[in-house]
């Protein structure tokens, strides 16, 4: 009984504290992925490391960032930057178009973007001071398609590494 309590409740907490401590040694922060909305890039219950970002400099397209939003009830959520300020964006028959040009999305599995809301988004222009962010598992994610563009102030950092709980010594780079 005590062994089960330790393995299921205490060990994950100890492992997460160790991951946060290791991330801090590299001047980074860590948070857990709470859902599968970034699969296959990130898996639920993995830990991601992110470098704090204060809006000082542009983000790049396809970069994974950690955000907060009132709809996430205080949770920190990783999402991918797909639209930059000033660009027009739309999804037509599953293809993401930026300023009318198809953007290759090698991180996206077609089987995870089958719903109508994942395959078609009317044209929007990303306002100054905001970014259009989406999850890699489009059918499962509450992202800019639902919440609109994310203000710079909601973007907390740039994700660089991920690992399962207890695997912080072998963290992999995130792209």
Coordinates of C-alpha atoms in Angstrom, one line a residue:
X1 CA 0.0 0.0 0.0
X2 CA 2.7 2.5 1.0
X3 CA 4.6 1.5 -2.1
X4 CA 1.6 2.4 -4.3
X5 CA 1.1 5.7 -2.6
X6 CA 4.8 6.6 -3.1
X7 CA 4.8 5.5 -6.8
X8 CA 1.6 7.2 -7.7
X9 CA 1.5 10.4 -5.6
X10 CA 4.9 11.2 -4.1
X11 CA 7.4 10.1 -6.7
X12 CA 5.9 12.2 -9.5
X13 CA 6.0 15.3 -7.2
X14 CA 9.7 14.6 -6.3
X15 CA 10.5 14.0 -10.0
X16 CA 8.9 17.3 -11.0
X17 CA 10.8 19.2 -8.2
X18 CA 14.0 17.6 -9.6
X19 CA 13.1 18.7 -13.1
X20 CA 12.4 22.3 -12.0
X21 CA 15.6 22.4 -10.1
X22 CA 17.6 21.1 -13.1
X23 CA 15.9 23.6 -15.4
X24 CA 16.7 26.5 -13.0
X25 CA 20.4 25.5 -13.1
X26 CA 20.2 26.4 -16.8
X27 CA 18.3 29.6 -16.1
X28 CA 15.1 28.1 -17.3
X29 CA 11.7 27.2 -15.9
X30 CA 9.7 24.0 -16.1
X31 CA 6.0 23.1 -16.4
X32 CA 4.1 19.9 -17.0
X33 CA 2.1 19.3 -20.2
X34 CA -1.4 18.8 -18.9
X35 CA -3.1 17.5 -22.0
X36 CA -2.3 15.9 -25.4
X37 CA -3.0 19.0 -27.5
X38 CA 0.7 19.2 -28.7
X39 CA 1.0 15.5 -29.6
X40 CA 3.1 14.2 -31.2
X41 CA 5.7 16.9 -30.4
X42 CA 4.9 16.9 -26.6
X43 CA 3.1 14.2 -24.7
X44 CA 0.7 14.6 -21.8
X45 CA 2.5 14.6 -18.4
X46 CA 5.9 15.4 -19.9
X47 CA 7.9 18.3 -18.5
X48 CA 8.9 21.2 -20.8
X49 CA 11.7 23.6 -20.1
X50 CA 11.2 27.2 -21.2
X51 CA 13.3 30.3 -21.2
X52 CA 11.4 33.2 -19.7
X53 CA 10.4 35.8 -22.4
X54 CA 9.3 39.3 -21.6
X55 CA 8.2 40.4 -25.1
X56 CA 11.6 41.8 -25.9
X57 CA 12.2 40.7 -29.5
X58 CA 10.2 38.8 -32.1
X59 CA 9.2 35.1 -31.9
X60 CA 9.7 32.9 -34.9
X61 CA 7.2 30.9 -36.7
X62 CA 6.9 27.2 -35.7
X63 CA 8.5 28.0 -32.3
X64 CA 6.8 26.3 -29.3
X65 CA 6.0 28.7 -26.5
X66 CA 4.4 28.5 -23.0
X67 CA 1.3 30.7 -22.6
X68 CA -1.3 31.6 -20.0
X69 CA -4.9 32.5 -20.7
X70 CA -8.0 33.1 -18.5
X71 CA -9.7 30.2 -20.3
X72 CA -6.9 27.9 -19.0
X73 CA -7.7 28.6 -15.4
X74 CA -4.2 29.4 -14.4
X75 CA -2.5 26.5 -16.2
X76 CA 0.6 27.1 -18.3
X77 CA 0.1 25.7 -21.8
X78 CA 2.6 25.0 -24.6
X79 CA 1.4 26.1 -28.1
X80 CA 3.1 26.6 -31.5
X81 CA 3.5 30.1 -33.1
X82 CA 2.0 29.9 -36.6
X83 CA 1.0 33.6 -37.3
X84 CA 3.1 36.6 -36.7
X85 CA 1.9 40.2 -36.2
X86 CA 0.7 41.8 -39.5
X87 CA 0.2 38.5 -41.4
X88 CA -3.0 37.2 -42.8
X89 CA -3.8 33.6 -41.9
X90 CA -6.4 31.1 -43.0
X91 CA -6.9 27.3 -43.1
X92 CA -8.3 26.0 -46.3
X93 CA -9.0 22.2 -46.7
X94 CA -6.5 21.6 -43.9
X95 CA -3.7 23.7 -45.4
X96 CA -2.4 26.7 -43.3
X97 CA -2.0 29.7 -45.6
X98 CA 0.1 32.7 -44.5
X99 CA -0.4 35.7 -46.7
X100 CA -1.8 33.3 -49.3
X101 CA 1.1 30.9 -49.3
X102 CA 0.9 27.3 -47.9
X103 CA 3.0 26.8 -44.8
X104 CA 4.5 23.3 -44.5
X105 CA 3.7 21.8 -41.1
X106 CA 5.9 18.7 -40.7
X107 CA 4.9 18.5 -37.0
X108 CA 1.2 18.0 -37.8
X109 CA -0.3 14.6 -38.2
X110 CA -3.2 14.7 -40.7
X111 CA -5.1 12.2 -38.6
X112 CA -5.2 14.8 -35.8
X113 CA -6.8 17.5 -37.9
X114 CA -9.9 15.9 -39.3
X115 CA -12.7 18.0 -37.7
X116 CA -14.2 20.9 -39.7
X117 CA -12.9 23.5 -37.2
X118 CA -9.4 22.1 -37.8
X119 CA -9.6 22.0 -41.5
X120 CA -11.2 25.4 -42.2
X121 CA -10.5 28.8 -40.5
X122 CA -11.7 32.0 -42.2
X123 CA -9.0 34.6 -43.1
X124 CA -7.8 36.7 -40.1
X125 CA -5.1 39.4 -39.9
X126 CA -2.9 39.0 -36.8
X127 CA -2.9 42.4 -35.0
X128 CA 0.2 44.1 -33.9
X129 CA 1.3 43.0 -30.4
X130 CA -0.3 39.5 -30.8
X131 CA 0.6 36.1 -32.2
X132 CA -1.6 33.3 -33.7
X133 CA -0.9 30.2 -31.7
X134 CA -2.1 26.6 -32.4
X135 CA -1.6 23.1 -31.0
X136 CA -0.2 20.3 -33.1
X137 CA -3.2 18.0 -32.3
X138 CA -5.6 20.4 -33.9
X139 CA -8.8 18.4 -33.2
X140 CA -8.1 18.5 -29.5
X141 CA -6.7 22.0 -28.9
X142 CA -8.3 25.2 -27.6
X143 CA -6.0 27.7 -29.3
X144 CA -6.3 30.9 -31.4
X145 CA -9.0 29.3 -33.5
X146 CA -11.2 29.6 -30.4
X147 CA -9.5 32.2 -28.2
X148 CA -8.3 34.6 -30.9
X149 CA -4.7 35.9 -31.1
X150 CA -2.6 35.8 -28.0
X151 CA -1.3 39.1 -26.6
X152 CA 2.5 39.3 -26.1
X153 CA 1.8 39.7 -22.4
X154 CA 0.3 36.1 -22.3
X155 CA 3.5 34.5 -23.7
X156 CA 5.7 33.5 -20.8
X157 CA 8.6 31.8 -22.6
X158 CA 10.2 29.8 -25.4
X159 CA 10.2 26.0 -25.0
X160 CA 13.6 24.4 -25.7
X161 CA 13.5 20.9 -24.0
X162 CA 11.1 18.2 -22.9
X163 CA 11.3 14.9 -21.1
X164 CA 9.1 12.4 -19.2
X165 CA 8.9 12.8 -15.5
X166 CA 12.2 11.4 -14.0
X167 CA 14.0 11.8 -17.3
X168 CA 15.5 15.3 -16.9
X169 CA 19.0 14.1 -17.4
X170 CA 18.1 13.0 -21.0
X171 CA 15.9 16.0 -22.0
X172 CA 15.4 16.3 -25.8
X173 CA 15.3 19.5 -27.8
X174 CA 11.9 20.6 -28.9
X175 CA 11.3 21.9 -32.4

